[in-house]
CSV table of C-alpha atoms in Angstrom, one decimal:
chain,number,residue,atom,x,y,z
A,11,MET,CA,101.1,102.5,74.1
A,12,PRO,CA,100.6,100.8,70.7
A,13,THR,CA,97.2,100.8,68.9
A,14,GLY,CA,95.5,98.0,67.0
A,15,ARG,CA,96.9,99.5,63.8
A,16,ASP,CA,100.5,99.0,64.7
A,17,ALA,CA,100.5,96.4,67.5
A,18,ALA,CA,101.4,92.7,66.9
A,19,PRO,CA,98.4,90.4,66.6
A,20,LEU,CA,99.8,88.4,69.6
A,21,ASP,CA,102.5,89.3,72.0
A,22,ALA,CA,103.0,87.1,75.1
A,23,ARG,CA,105.7,86.6,77.7
A,24,ILE,CA,106.4,84.8,80.9
A,25,ASP,CA,109.0,85.8,83.5
A,26,VAL,CA,110.0,83.9,86.6
A,27,GLY,CA,112.7,84.6,89.2
A,28,GLY,CA,113.9,84.7,92.7
A,29,PHE,CA,111.8,85.0,95.8
A,30,GLY,CA,108.8,83.5,94.2
A,31,TYR,CA,108.5,86.0,91.4
A,32,ALA,CA,106.3,85.1,88.4
A,33,LYS,CA,104.6,87.3,85.8
A,34,GLY,CA,102.6,86.5,82.7
A,35,GLN,CA,101.6,89.2,80.2
A,36,ALA,CA,99.8,89.0,76.9
A,37,SER,CA,98.4,91.4,74.3
A,38,ILE,CA,96.4,91.2,71.2
A,39,GLY,CA,95.7,93.8,68.6
A,40,GLY,CA,94.1,94.3,65.2
A,41,ALA,CA,92.0,96.5,62.9
A,42,SER,CA,89.0,96.1,60.7
A,43,GLY,CA,87.8,98.9,58.5
A,44,ALA,CA,87.4,102.0,60.6
A,45,PHE,CA,87.8,100.1,63.9
A,46,ASP,CA,90.9,99.0,65.7
A,47,TYR,CA,91.6,97.4,69.1
A,48,PHE,CA,94.4,96.7,71.5
A,49,VAL,CA,94.0,94.6,74.7
A,50,THR,CA,96.8,93.8,77.1
A,51,THR,CA,96.6,92.0,80.5
A,52,SER,CA,99.1,90.9,83.1
A,53,VAL,CA,99.1,88.8,86.2
A,54,GLN,CA,102.0,88.9,88.8
A,55,ARG,CA,102.8,87.3,92.1
A,56,ILE,CA,105.8,87.4,94.4
A,57,ASP,CA,106.7,85.9,97.8
A,58,GLY,CA,109.2,88.7,98.4
A,59,TYR,CA,112.8,89.0,99.5
A,60,ARG,CA,111.8,90.2,103.0
A,61,ASP,CA,109.4,88.6,105.4
A,62,HIS,CA,105.9,90.0,105.1
A,63,SER,CA,106.5,91.3,101.6
A,64,ASN,CA,104.4,88.9,99.4
A,65,GLY,CA,101.9,90.3,97.0
A,66,ASN,CA,100.0,89.9,93.7
A,67,ALA,CA,98.7,92.2,91.0
A,68,PHE,CA,96.4,92.1,88.0
A,69,ARG,CA,96.2,94.7,85.3
A,70,ALA,CA,94.2,95.0,82.1
A,71,ASN,CA,94.1,97.8,79.5
A,72,LEU,CA,91.8,98.3,76.6
A,73,ASP,CA,92.2,100.7,73.6
A,74,LEU,CA,89.4,101.0,71.1
A,75,GLY,CA,89.8,103.3,68.1
A,76,TYR,CA,87.4,104.5,65.4
A,77,GLN,CA,88.5,106.5,62.4
A,78,LEU,CA,85.8,109.1,62.0
A,79,SER,CA,87.3,110.5,58.8
A,80,ASP,CA,90.6,110.9,57.1
A,81,ASP,CA,91.3,113.8,59.5
A,82,ALA,CA,89.7,112.6,62.7
A,83,VAL,CA,90.0,109.6,65.1
A,84,THR,CA,88.5,108.9,68.5
A,85,ARG,CA,89.8,106.5,71.0
A,86,LEU,CA,88.3,104.9,74.2
A,87,TYR,CA,90.8,103.8,76.9
A,88,VAL,CA,90.0,101.6,79.9
A,89,PHE,CA,92.6,100.8,82.5
A,90,GLY,CA,92.0,98.5,85.4
A,91,THR,CA,94.3,97.3,88.2
A,92,SER,CA,94.0,95.2,91.4
A,93,THR,CA,97.0,95.0,93.7
A,94,ASN,CA,97.5,93.4,97.1
A,95,GLN,CA,100.8,93.9,98.8
A,96,HIS,CA,102.1,93.2,102.3
A,97,ILE,CA,104.5,95.8,103.7
A,98,PRO,CA,107.6,94.7,105.7
A,99,GLY,CA,108.3,98.2,107.0
A,100,GLU,CA,111.4,100.2,107.7
A,101,VAL,CA,114.0,99.1,110.2
A,102,ASN,CA,117.1,100.7,111.8
A,103,LYS,CA,120.4,100.8,110.0
A,104,ALA,CA,122.0,97.8,111.7
A,105,GLU,CA,119.0,95.6,111.1
A,106,ALA,CA,118.8,96.6,107.5
A,107,LEU,CA,122.4,95.6,106.9
A,108,ASP,CA,122.8,92.6,109.2
A,109,ARG,CA,119.3,91.0,108.8
A,110,PRO,CA,117.9,92.4,105.5
A,111,LYS,CA,115.2,89.8,105.1
A,112,ALA,CA,113.6,90.5,108.4
A,113,ALA,CA,110.5,92.6,108.6
A,114,ASN,CA,109.7,95.1,111.3
A,115,PRO,CA,107.8,93.1,113.9
A,116,VAL,CA,105.3,95.9,114.5
A,117,TRP,CA,104.4,95.8,110.8
A,118,ILE,CA,103.8,92.0,111.1
A,119,ASP,CA,101.7,92.4,114.3
A,120,GLN,CA,99.6,95.0,112.5
A,121,ASN,CA,99.5,93.0,109.3
A,122,GLN,CA,100.3,96.1,107.3
A,123,GLN,CA,99.3,96.0,103.7
A,124,ARG,CA,98.4,98.2,100.7
A,125,ASN,CA,95.5,96.9,98.6
A,126,VAL,CA,94.3,99.0,95.7
A,127,ASP,CA,91.5,98.5,93.2
A,128,SER,CA,91.2,101.1,90.4
A,129,ILE,CA,89.6,101.8,87.1
A,130,ARG,CA,90.2,104.7,84.7
A,131,VAL,CA,88.1,105.5,81.6
A,132,MET,CA,89.1,108.1,79.1
A,133,ASP,CA,88.0,109.2,75.6
A,134,LYS,CA,90.3,111.2,73.4
A,135,THR,CA,89.5,112.6,70.0
A,136,THR,CA,92.0,114.0,67.6
A,137,VAL,CA,91.1,116.2,64.6
A,138,ALA,CA,93.4,117.7,62.0
A,139,LEU,CA,92.3,121.0,60.7
A,140,GLY,CA,94.9,122.0,58.1
A,141,GLU,CA,98.0,123.1,60.1
A,142,THR,CA,96.1,122.8,63.4
A,143,THR,CA,95.6,119.7,65.4
A,144,LEU,CA,93.0,119.5,68.1
A,145,ASP,CA,92.9,116.9,71.0
A,146,PHE,CA,90.0,116.9,73.3
A,147,GLY,CA,88.4,114.4,75.7
A,148,MET,CA,87.1,113.4,79.1
A,149,PHE,CA,88.2,111.0,81.8
A,150,TYR,CA,86.9,109.4,85.0
A,151,ASN,CA,88.9,107.6,87.7
A,152,HIS,CA,87.7,105.4,90.6
A,153,ARG,CA,90.1,104.0,93.2
A,154,HIS,CA,89.5,102.2,96.4
A,155,VAL,CA,92.5,101.9,98.9
A,156,ASP,CA,92.3,99.4,101.7
A,157,HIS,CA,95.5,100.2,103.7
A,158,PRO,CA,96.1,98.8,107.2
A,159,ILE,CA,99.3,100.6,108.4
A,160,TYR,CA,99.8,102.4,111.8
A,161,GLN,CA,96.1,102.9,111.5
A,162,TYR,CA,93.6,101.2,109.2
A,163,LEU,CA,93.1,103.5,106.3
A,164,ASP,CA,90.0,103.0,104.0
A,165,TYR,CA,89.4,105.6,101.4
A,166,THR,CA,87.7,105.9,98.0
A,167,VAL,CA,88.7,108.4,95.3
A,168,ASP,CA,86.5,109.5,92.5
A,169,ASP,CA,87.6,112.2,90.1
A,170,TYR,CA,86.7,113.4,86.7
A,171,GLY,CA,87.9,115.9,84.2
A,172,GLY,CA,88.3,117.1,80.7
A,173,PHE,CA,91.0,118.6,78.4
A,174,LEU,CA,91.4,120.5,75.2
A,175,ARG,CA,94.7,121.0,73.4
A,176,ALA,CA,95.4,122.7,70.1
A,177,VAL,CA,98.8,122.7,68.2
A,178,ASP,CA,99.2,125.0,65.3
A,179,ASP,CA,102.3,124.4,63.2
A,180,ARG,CA,102.7,126.7,60.2
A,181,ALA,CA,104.9,129.0,58.3
A,182,LEU,CA,104.7,132.8,59.0
A,183,GLY,CA,106.3,134.0,55.9
A,184,SER,CA,109.7,132.4,55.9
A,185,ILE,CA,109.6,131.5,59.6
A,186,ARG,CA,108.2,128.3,61.0
A,187,ASN,CA,106.0,128.8,64.2
A,188,ARG,CA,104.5,126.2,66.5
A,189,LEU,CA,101.9,127.3,69.0
A,190,THR,CA,100.4,125.0,71.6
A,191,ILE,CA,97.5,126.1,73.9
A,192,GLY,CA,95.4,124.0,76.2
A,193,VAL,CA,93.2,123.8,79.2
A,194,THR,CA,92.5,120.9,81.7
A,195,PHE,CA,90.1,120.7,84.6
A,196,LEU,CA,90.1,118.0,87.3
A,197,ASN,CA,87.6,117.7,90.1
A,198,GLY,CA,87.1,115.0,92.6
A,199,THR,CA,86.0,113.6,95.9
A,200,ILE,CA,88.1,111.6,98.4
A,201,ASP,CA,86.0,109.9,101.1
A,202,THR,CA,88.5,108.9,103.9
A,203,GLN,CA,88.0,106.9,107.1
A,204,GLN,CA,90.7,105.7,109.5
A,205,PHE,CA,90.4,103.2,112.3
A,206,VAL,CA,92.5,101.7,115.0
A,207,ASN,CA,94.5,98.9,113.4
A,208,THR,CA,93.9,95.7,115.5
A,209,GLY,CA,96.1,93.1,113.8
A,210,GLY,CA,95.0,94.1,110.3
A,211,HIS,CA,91.3,94.6,111.3
A,212,LYS,CA,89.3,97.8,111.8
A,213,GLY,CA,88.9,99.0,115.3
A,214,ALA,CA,87.4,102.2,116.6
A,215,LEU,CA,86.9,105.1,114.2
A,216,THR,CA,89.6,107.8,114.5
A,217,VAL,CA,89.2,109.9,111.3
A,218,SER,CA,86.3,110.6,108.9
A,219,MET,CA,86.5,113.3,106.3
A,220,VAL,CA,85.6,114.2,102.7
A,221,ASP,CA,88.0,116.1,100.5
A,222,LYS,CA,86.9,117.8,97.3
A,223,PRO,CA,89.9,119.0,95.3
A,224,LYS,CA,89.4,121.2,92.2
A,225,ASN,CA,92.1,122.0,89.6
A,226,PHE,CA,91.9,124.3,86.6
A,227,LEU,CA,95.0,124.5,84.4
A,228,VAL,CA,95.5,126.6,81.3
A,229,TYR,CA,98.8,126.8,79.4
A,230,ALA,CA,100.4,128.1,76.2
A,231,GLU,CA,103.8,127.6,74.5
A,232,ASN,CA,105.2,129.1,71.4
A,233,ALA,CA,108.3,127.9,69.5
A,234,LEU,CA,109.5,130.4,66.9
A,235,HIS,CA,112.1,128.9,64.5
A,236,LEU,CA,114.1,132.0,63.5
A,237,GLN,CA,116.1,129.9,61.1
A,238,PRO,CA,116.5,126.2,60.4
A,239,GLY,CA,118.0,124.7,63.5
A,240,LEU,CA,117.4,127.7,65.9
A,241,ALA,CA,114.2,128.1,67.9
A,242,LEU,CA,113.1,130.5,70.6
A,243,ILE,CA,110.6,128.9,73.0
A,244,ALA,CA,108.4,130.7,75.5
A,245,GLY,CA,105.5,129.5,77.5
A,246,VAL,CA,103.3,130.1,80.6
A,247,GLN,CA,101.0,128.0,82.7
A,248,PHE,CA,98.3,129.1,85.2
A,249,LEU,CA,96.9,126.8,87.9
A,250,ASP,CA,93.9,127.5,90.1
A,251,ALA,CA,93.4,124.9,92.7
A,252,SER,CA,91.3,124.4,95.8
A,253,ARG,CA,91.4,121.8,98.5
A,254,PHE,CA,88.0,121.8,100.3
A,255,ARG,CA,87.9,119.5,103.3
A,256,HIS,CA,84.9,118.6,105.5
A,257,ASP,CA,85.8,116.9,108.8
A,258,ARG,CA,83.1,114.5,110.0
A,259,PHE,CA,84.9,113.2,113.1
A,260,LEU,CA,85.4,116.0,115.6
A,261,ASP,CA,86.7,114.2,118.7
A,262,ASP,CA,90.2,115.5,117.9
A,263,GLY,CA,89.1,119.0,116.7
A,264,ASP,CA,87.7,120.2,113.4
A,265,GLN,CA,90.2,119.9,110.6
A,266,SER,CA,87.9,121.3,108.0
A,267,GLY,CA,89.3,123.9,105.6
A,268,ASP,CA,89.3,125.4,102.1
A,269,PRO,CA,92.9,126.4,101.0
A,270,ARG,CA,93.2,127.8,97.5
A,271,TYR,CA,96.2,128.2,95.3
A,272,SER,CA,96.6,130.5,92.2
A,273,LEU,CA,100.0,130.0,90.6
A,274,TRP,CA,101.7,131.3,87.4
A,275,SER,CA,104.6,129.3,85.9
A,276,PRO,CA,106.4,131.0,83.0
A,277,ARG,CA,109.3,129.5,81.0
A,278,ALA,CA,111.7,130.5,78.2
A,279,GLY,CA,114.4,128.7,76.3
A,280,ILE,CA,116.6,128.4,73.2
A,281,LEU,CA,117.0,125.2,71.1
A,282,TRP,CA,119.9,125.2,68.6
A,283,SER,CA,120.7,122.3,66.2
A,284,VAL,CA,124.4,122.9,65.8
A,285,ALA,CA,125.3,120.1,63.4
A,286,GLY,CA,123.4,117.0,62.1
A,287,ASP,CA,121.6,115.4,65.0
A,288,ALA,CA,123.4,117.4,67.8
A,289,GLN,CA,121.4,120.0,69.8
A,290,LEU,CA,122.2,122.6,72.4
A,291,PHE,CA,119.5,123.9,74.7
A,292,VAL,CA,119.0,126.5,77.5
A,293,ASN,CA,115.9,126.9,79.6
A,294,VAL,CA,114.8,129.1,82.4
A,295,SER,CA,111.5,128.3,84.1
A,296,ARG,CA,109.3,128.9,87.1
A,297,SER,CA,107.4,126.0,88.6
A,298,ALA,CA,104.8,125.4,91.3
A,299,GLU,CA,103.7,122.3,93.2
A,300,ILE,CA,100.7,122.3,95.5
A,301,PRO,CA,100.3,119.8,98.4
A,302,SER,CA,98.4,116.7,97.6
A,303,TYR,CA,95.4,115.8,99.7
A,304,ASP,CA,97.5,113.1,101.4
A,305,ALA,CA,99.8,115.9,102.6
A,306,ASN,CA,97.1,118.0,104.0
A,307,VAL,CA,96.8,116.1,107.2
A,308,VAL,CA,96.1,117.3,110.7
A,309,THR,CA,99.8,117.7,111.5
A,310,SER,CA,100.3,120.2,108.7
A,311,PRO,CA,97.1,122.2,108.0
A,312,ASN,CA,98.7,125.3,106.6
A,313,LEU,CA,101.0,124.1,103.9
A,314,LYS,CA,102.2,126.5,101.2
A,315,ALA,CA,102.8,125.8,97.6
A,316,GLN,CA,106.3,124.8,96.6
A,317,ARG,CA,107.8,127.3,94.1
A,318,ALA,CA,111.0,127.0,92.2
A,319,THR,CA,113.1,128.8,89.6
A,320,THR,CA,115.2,126.4,87.5
A,321,TYR,CA,118.1,127.1,85.1
A,322,GLU,CA,119.1,124.4,82.7
A,323,PHE,CA,121.5,124.0,79.8
A,324,GLY,CA,122.8,121.0,78.0
A,325,THR,CA,123.2,119.0,74.8
A,326,ARG,CA,121.6,115.9,73.2
A,327,GLY,CA,122.2,114.1,70.0
A,328,HIS,CA,123.5,111.3,68.0
A,329,ARG,CA,126.7,111.0,65.9
A,330,GLY,CA,127.7,107.8,64.3
A,331,ALA,CA,127.5,105.0,66.8
A,332,VAL,CA,127.3,107.3,69.8
A,333,GLY,CA,124.3,109.0,71.4
A,334,TRP,CA,124.2,111.3,74.3
A,335,ASP,CA,121.9,113.5,76.5
A,336,VAL,CA,123.6,115.7,79.1
A,337,SER,CA,122.0,118.5,81.2
A,338,PHE,CA,123.2,120.8,83.9
A,339,TYR,CA,120.6,122.4,86.2
A,340,ARG,CA,120.1,124.5,89.3
A,341,SER,CA,116.7,124.9,91.0
A,342,GLU,CA,116.2,127.5,93.7
A,343,ILE,CA,113.2,126.4,95.7
A,344,ARG,CA,111.0,128.1,98.3
A,345,ASN,CA,108.7,126.1,100.6
A,346,GLU,CA,109.9,122.7,99.4
A,347,LEU,CA,107.4,120.0,100.3
A,348,GLN,CA,109.3,117.5,102.5
A,349,CYS,CA,107.7,114.5,104.1
A,350,LEU,CA,109.5,113.6,107.3
A,351,THR,CA,109.2,110.6,109.5
A,352,THR,CA,108.3,112.0,112.9
A,353,ALA,CA,107.3,108.8,114.8
A,354,PRO,CA,107.8,105.1,114.5
A,355,TRP,CA,105.1,103.2,112.5
A,356,ALA,CA,103.3,106.4,111.4
A,357,LEU,CA,102.8,108.1,108.1
A,358,CYS,CA,105.4,110.8,107.3
A,359,SER,CA,104.3,114.4,108.0
A,360,THR,CA,104.7,116.9,105.2
A,361,ILE,CA,106.2,120.3,106.0
A,362,ASN,CA,107.5,123.3,104.1
A,363,ALA,CA,111.2,123.7,104.2
A,364,ASP,CA,112.3,127.4,103.8
A,365,ARG,CA,114.9,127.8,101.0
A,366,THR,CA,116.6,124.9,99.3
A,367,VAL,CA,118.7,124.3,96.2
A,368,HIS,CA,118.7,121.3,93.9
A,369,GLN,CA,121.6,121.4,91.4
A,370,GLY,CA,123.4,118.8,89.5
A,371,ILE,CA,124.1,116.9,86.3
A,372,GLU,CA,122.0,114.3,84.4
A,373,ALA,CA,123.9,112.4,81.7
A,374,GLY,CA,123.1,109.5,79.5
A,375,LEU,CA,125.3,107.8,76.9
A,376,ASP,CA,124.8,104.9,74.5
A,377,ALA,CA,127.1,103.5,71.9
A,378,ASP,CA,126.9,100.6,69.4
A,379,LEU,CA,130.5,99.8,68.5
A,380,PRO,CA,131.0,97.5,65.6
A,381,LEU,CA,133.3,94.5,66.3
A,382,SER,CA,133.2,92.6,63.0
A,383,ALA,CA,132.1,92.8,59.4
A,384,SER,CA,129.4,90.2,60.1
A,385,GLY,CA,127.5,92.5,62.4
A,386,ASP,CA,128.9,91.7,65.9
A,387,LYS,CA,128.9,94.8,68.1
A,388,LEU,CA,129.5,96.0,71.7
A,389,ALA,CA,126.5,97.9,73.1
A,390,LEU,CA,127.4,100.3,75.9
A,391,THR,CA,124.8,102.3,77.9
A,392,ALA,CA,125.4,104.5,81.0
A,393,ALA,CA,123.3,106.9,83.0
A,394,TYR,CA,124.9,109.1,85.6
A,395,THR,CA,123.4,111.7,88.0
A,396,TYR,CA,125.2,114.2,90.3
A,397,SER,CA,122.8,115.5,92.9
A,398,ASP,CA,124.0,118.4,95.0
A,399,PHE,CA,120.8,119.2,97.1
A,400,PHE,CA,121.1,121.4,100.2
A,401,PHE,CA,119.3,123.8,102.5
A,402,ARG,CA,120.2,127.5,102.0
A,403,HIS,CA,120.7,129.4,105.3
A,404,ASP,CA,117.9,127.5,107.0
A,405,ALA,CA,117.2,128.6,110.6
A,406,THR,CA,117.4,125.0,111.9
A,407,TYR,CA,119.6,123.1,109.4
A,408,GLY,CA,121.9,125.9,108.1
A,409,ASP,CA,123.4,124.8,104.8
A,410,ASN,CA,123.1,121.0,105.4
A,411,ALA,CA,122.7,118.6,102.6
A,412,LEU,CA,119.2,117.4,101.8
A,413,PRO,CA,118.8,113.8,102.8
A,414,GLY,CA,117.7,110.6,101.0
A,415,ILE,CA,119.5,110.8,97.7
A,416,PRO,CA,123.1,109.8,96.7
A,417,LYS,CA,125.3,112.6,95.5
A,418,HIS,CA,126.7,110.3,92.7
A,419,TYR,CA,124.8,107.5,91.1
A,420,LEU,CA,125.7,105.4,88.1
A,421,ARG,CA,124.0,102.6,86.1
A,422,ALA,CA,126.0,101.1,83.3
A,423,GLU,CA,125.9,98.0,81.0
A,424,ALA,CA,128.1,96.5,78.4
A,425,LEU,CA,126.6,93.9,76.1
A,426,TYR,CA,128.3,91.8,73.5
A,427,LYS,CA,125.7,91.3,70.7
A,428,HIS,CA,126.4,88.5,68.1
A,429,SER,CA,124.9,88.9,64.7
A,430,SER,CA,122.8,85.7,65.3
A,431,GLY,CA,120.9,87.4,68.1
A,432,LEU,CA,122.9,86.1,71.1
A,433,TYR,CA,123.9,88.7,73.6
A,434,ALA,CA,125.7,88.7,77.0
A,435,GLY,CA,127.3,91.1,79.3
A,436,PRO,CA,127.7,92.6,82.8
A,437,ASN,CA,125.9,95.6,84.3
A,438,LEU,CA,126.6,97.8,87.3
A,439,GLU,CA,124.6,99.9,89.7
A,440,TRP,CA,126.9,102.1,91.9
A,441,ALA,CA,126.3,104.7,94.6
A,442,PRO,CA,130.0,105.5,95.5
A,443,GLY,CA,129.6,107.9,98.4
A,444,HIS,CA,127.8,108.2,101.8
A,445,TYR,CA,124.7,110.3,101.9
A,446,PHE,CA,122.6,111.5,104.7
A,447,ALA,CA,119.3,110.1,106.1
A,448,ASP,CA,118.2,113.1,108.0
A,449,ASN,CA,118.0,116.9,107.7
A,450,ALA,CA,120.4,117.3,110.7
A,451,ASN,CA,123.0,115.3,108.8
A,452,THR,CA,123.7,113.0,111.8
A,453,LEU,CA,123.2,109.6,110.2
A,454,THR,CA,124.5,108.4,106.9
A,455,VAL,CA,123.6,105.7,104.3
A,456,ASP,CA,126.6,103.6,103.2
A,457,PRO,CA,127.9,103.4,99.6
A,458,TYR,CA,127.2,100.3,97.5
A,459,ALA,CA,127.9,98.6,94.2
A,460,LEU,CA,125.7,95.9,92.6
A,461,LEU,CA,127.0,93.7,89.9
A,462,GLY,CA,124.7,91.9,87.4
A,463,PHE,CA,124.9,89.8,84.3
A,464,LYS,CA,122.5,89.2,81.3
A,465,LEU,CA,122.5,86.4,78.8
A,466,GLY,CA,119.9,86.0,76.1
A,467,PHE,CA,118.8,85.5,72.5
A,468,ASP,CA,116.8,87.9,70.4
A,469,ALA,CA,117.0,87.7,66.6
A,470,GLY,CA,114.2,90.2,66.2
A,471,LYS,CA,111.8,87.6,64.9
A,472,HIS,CA,109.0,85.7,66.7
A,473,TRP,CA,110.6,84.8,70.0
A,474,SER,CA,113.3,85.7,72.5
A,475,VAL,CA,114.7,84.4,75.8
A,476,TYR,CA,116.8,85.8,78.6
A,477,LEU,CA,118.5,84.9,81.9
A,478,GLU,CA,119.6,87.6,84.3
A,479,GLY,CA,121.5,87.6,87.6
A,480,ARG,CA,121.2,90.6,89.9
A,481,ASN,CA,123.3,91.6,92.9
A,482,LEU,CA,125.6,88.7,92.2
A,483,THR,CA,127.8,89.4,95.2
A,484,ASP,CA,124.8,89.3,97.5
A,485,LYS,CA,125.7,92.8,98.8
A,486,HIS,CA,123.7,94.0,101.8
A,487,TYR,CA,122.8,97.6,101.2
A,488,ILE,CA,120.1,100.2,101.8
A,489,SER,CA,117.9,101.0,98.8
A,490,THR,CA,115.6,103.8,100.2
A,491,VAL,CA,115.2,105.9,103.2
A,492,ALA,CA,112.2,107.4,104.9
A,493,ILE,CA,113.9,110.7,105.7
A,494,ALA,CA,113.7,112.3,109.1
A,495,GLY,CA,114.4,115.7,110.7
A,496,VAL,CA,116.9,114.2,113.2
A,497,ALA,CA,117.9,110.5,113.2
A,498,ASP,CA,120.1,108.2,115.3
A,499,ALA,CA,121.2,104.6,115.3
A,500,THR,CA,117.8,103.4,116.6
A,501,SER,CA,115.7,105.3,113.9
A,502,GLU,CA,113.6,102.8,111.9
A,503,ILE,CA,113.8,104.6,108.6
A,504,PHE,CA,115.7,102.2,106.3
A,505,ASN,CA,114.6,99.8,103.6
A,506,PRO,CA,117.1,97.0,102.8
A,507,GLY,CA,117.8,96.3,99.1
A,508,ILE,CA,117.1,92.9,97.5
A,509,GLY,CA,119.8,90.3,97.7
A,510,ARG,CA,121.2,88.0,95.0
A,511,ALA,CA,118.5,86.8,92.6
A,512,PHE,CA,118.1,85.2,89.2
A,513,PHE,CA,115.4,85.8,86.7
A,514,GLY,CA,114.5,84.4,83.3
A,515,GLY,CA,111.8,84.7,80.7
A,516,VAL,CA,110.6,83.9,77.3
A,517,ARG,CA,108.6,86.0,74.8
A,518,THR,CA,106.8,85.2,71.6
A,519,LYS,CA,105.5,87.7,69.1
A,520,LEU,CA,103.5,87.1,65.9
C-alpha cells in the first residue's frame, strides 16, 4: 500500500457493470514535515447474477506516518470494513448448468446471509541500525459476524498481538550474509452463539461457547551469498499454538477442550543468478498447518495438524521483452485438512485425510513485443497451472484424485497497445478437462472456456477509461465446488459461474 510520501494527492475511480454492479473508490495522500498520511475508501453494491446474491460493502483505510529521525519511522494503520451479502447457495449439477441464475430455495427460505463488521488497528515502527533493520509493533482486531445459514451464527472475534523482526545484511569478509530473525504472538477470544434459523431470524439457542486461541511463532532465515549470484538459504520456524474451548451449552454434550500444537518447520534452498536477470532456484521445506477455530467443531474434535514436505525447483527472470516465472513442485502431505460437505444446507465438516500428494507446475509468462518504431506493441500475458493432486494408498479412497480443482487451468490475454494510450484485445480463461467433485471420484465437473475482450485508453497521465466484456459466449459453467466424500447427481455442491456481462469505468489521478 502506498504512503503519503509516494501516493498521488488524489486518485478516484468509478466502475459500473452487469447485474447491478457499481463501485466508487477514492484516495488522498500527502506529507508535511515529519508527518504523512494516506486515506482510501470504497463503496460497492451489486444486485448479483443469481437470485438472492445481492450485497454491498464499505471499506476505509488510514495510514499515518511520522519520521522519528533519519533512521526511524513509525506508522499507524486503521482498516475498517462493513459487508452485507446474501448467499444463493449450492445446487445440483443439472440446476447449475441449466438454470444458473436460480438460488437454492432453502437458502431463500432461510434468508441466508453473511454480514461482517470489522476494524483492525496496527502500529509498526522501523529503525535502521547500521546494517541491521528492526521492525516491531502491535495490532488489535475486532470482527462481528452475523451469519444466518443452516443455523443462525452470531460471533464476535477479538484478537491482539505483537511482532519483532530484525534483518541484518552485511559482509562477512568477502561474503555477503543476510540474517532474518523474528517473533510473533497472537492471542484472542471468539464468543460464538448459534440459533435455529427461522427465516433469517434467531430461534432457540443451539450452541454457546468461547474459544481462546493462542499462537507463538519464532523464525530465523539465513541467506549466505557464497559468490555474486549464488546464495545458500536455510531457515526454521517454530509454532506453539493452543485452542482452548469452553462450552456453555451442554444440551448436546460438553465440547470443551484444550488441544495444543508444537510444530517445527525447517527449509533450505539454493538461489543461482545464471545470467543477467535470470535465476534458478531449488527449495526443500517442511510446513505445518493447524486447524482453525472454525474447523474445531463438534463433528471433528480431535483434528491433527497438517504436515507437508515440499520439493520445488524452477526459474524466474526477464530477458529483453520477455519475462517468466516457472516452478515445479511436489508436496507429500500427512493429515491434510479437508472440509467435506456431509449434509445439505450445513457447514462443511473438517477431517484429516491420511496421506495425500500435491504436485504440479505453476508458470507465468509476459511479453511486450514491439510492433512499430512509434511505440506500438503487443502485450502478452499467460498464467498456467498443472495440478496433479491425489490420495496415496488411502484406506477408503485408494489413489483417487483429490476433488475440487482442475488439472489444467490457463488464463491468457493479448493486448494491442497503441503509442497514444489506446489498447484492445481478447482474453481467455480455460479449464480444458473434467475434474472430480468428490473424494470417491464418482461425479465430475465439466470443462469450460470463457472468452473476454478489453478496450480502453490510458496514456499514463491524469485519466483513463475502459470497457470490458466477460464470458462473451454466455457459457454455462461451474465455478466452484463444495467438495464431498461421495456425491451423486442430486448432490447440491455446485456454484454456477457468472454469465455474460459488461463492465466499464473511469479513473482520474492528480
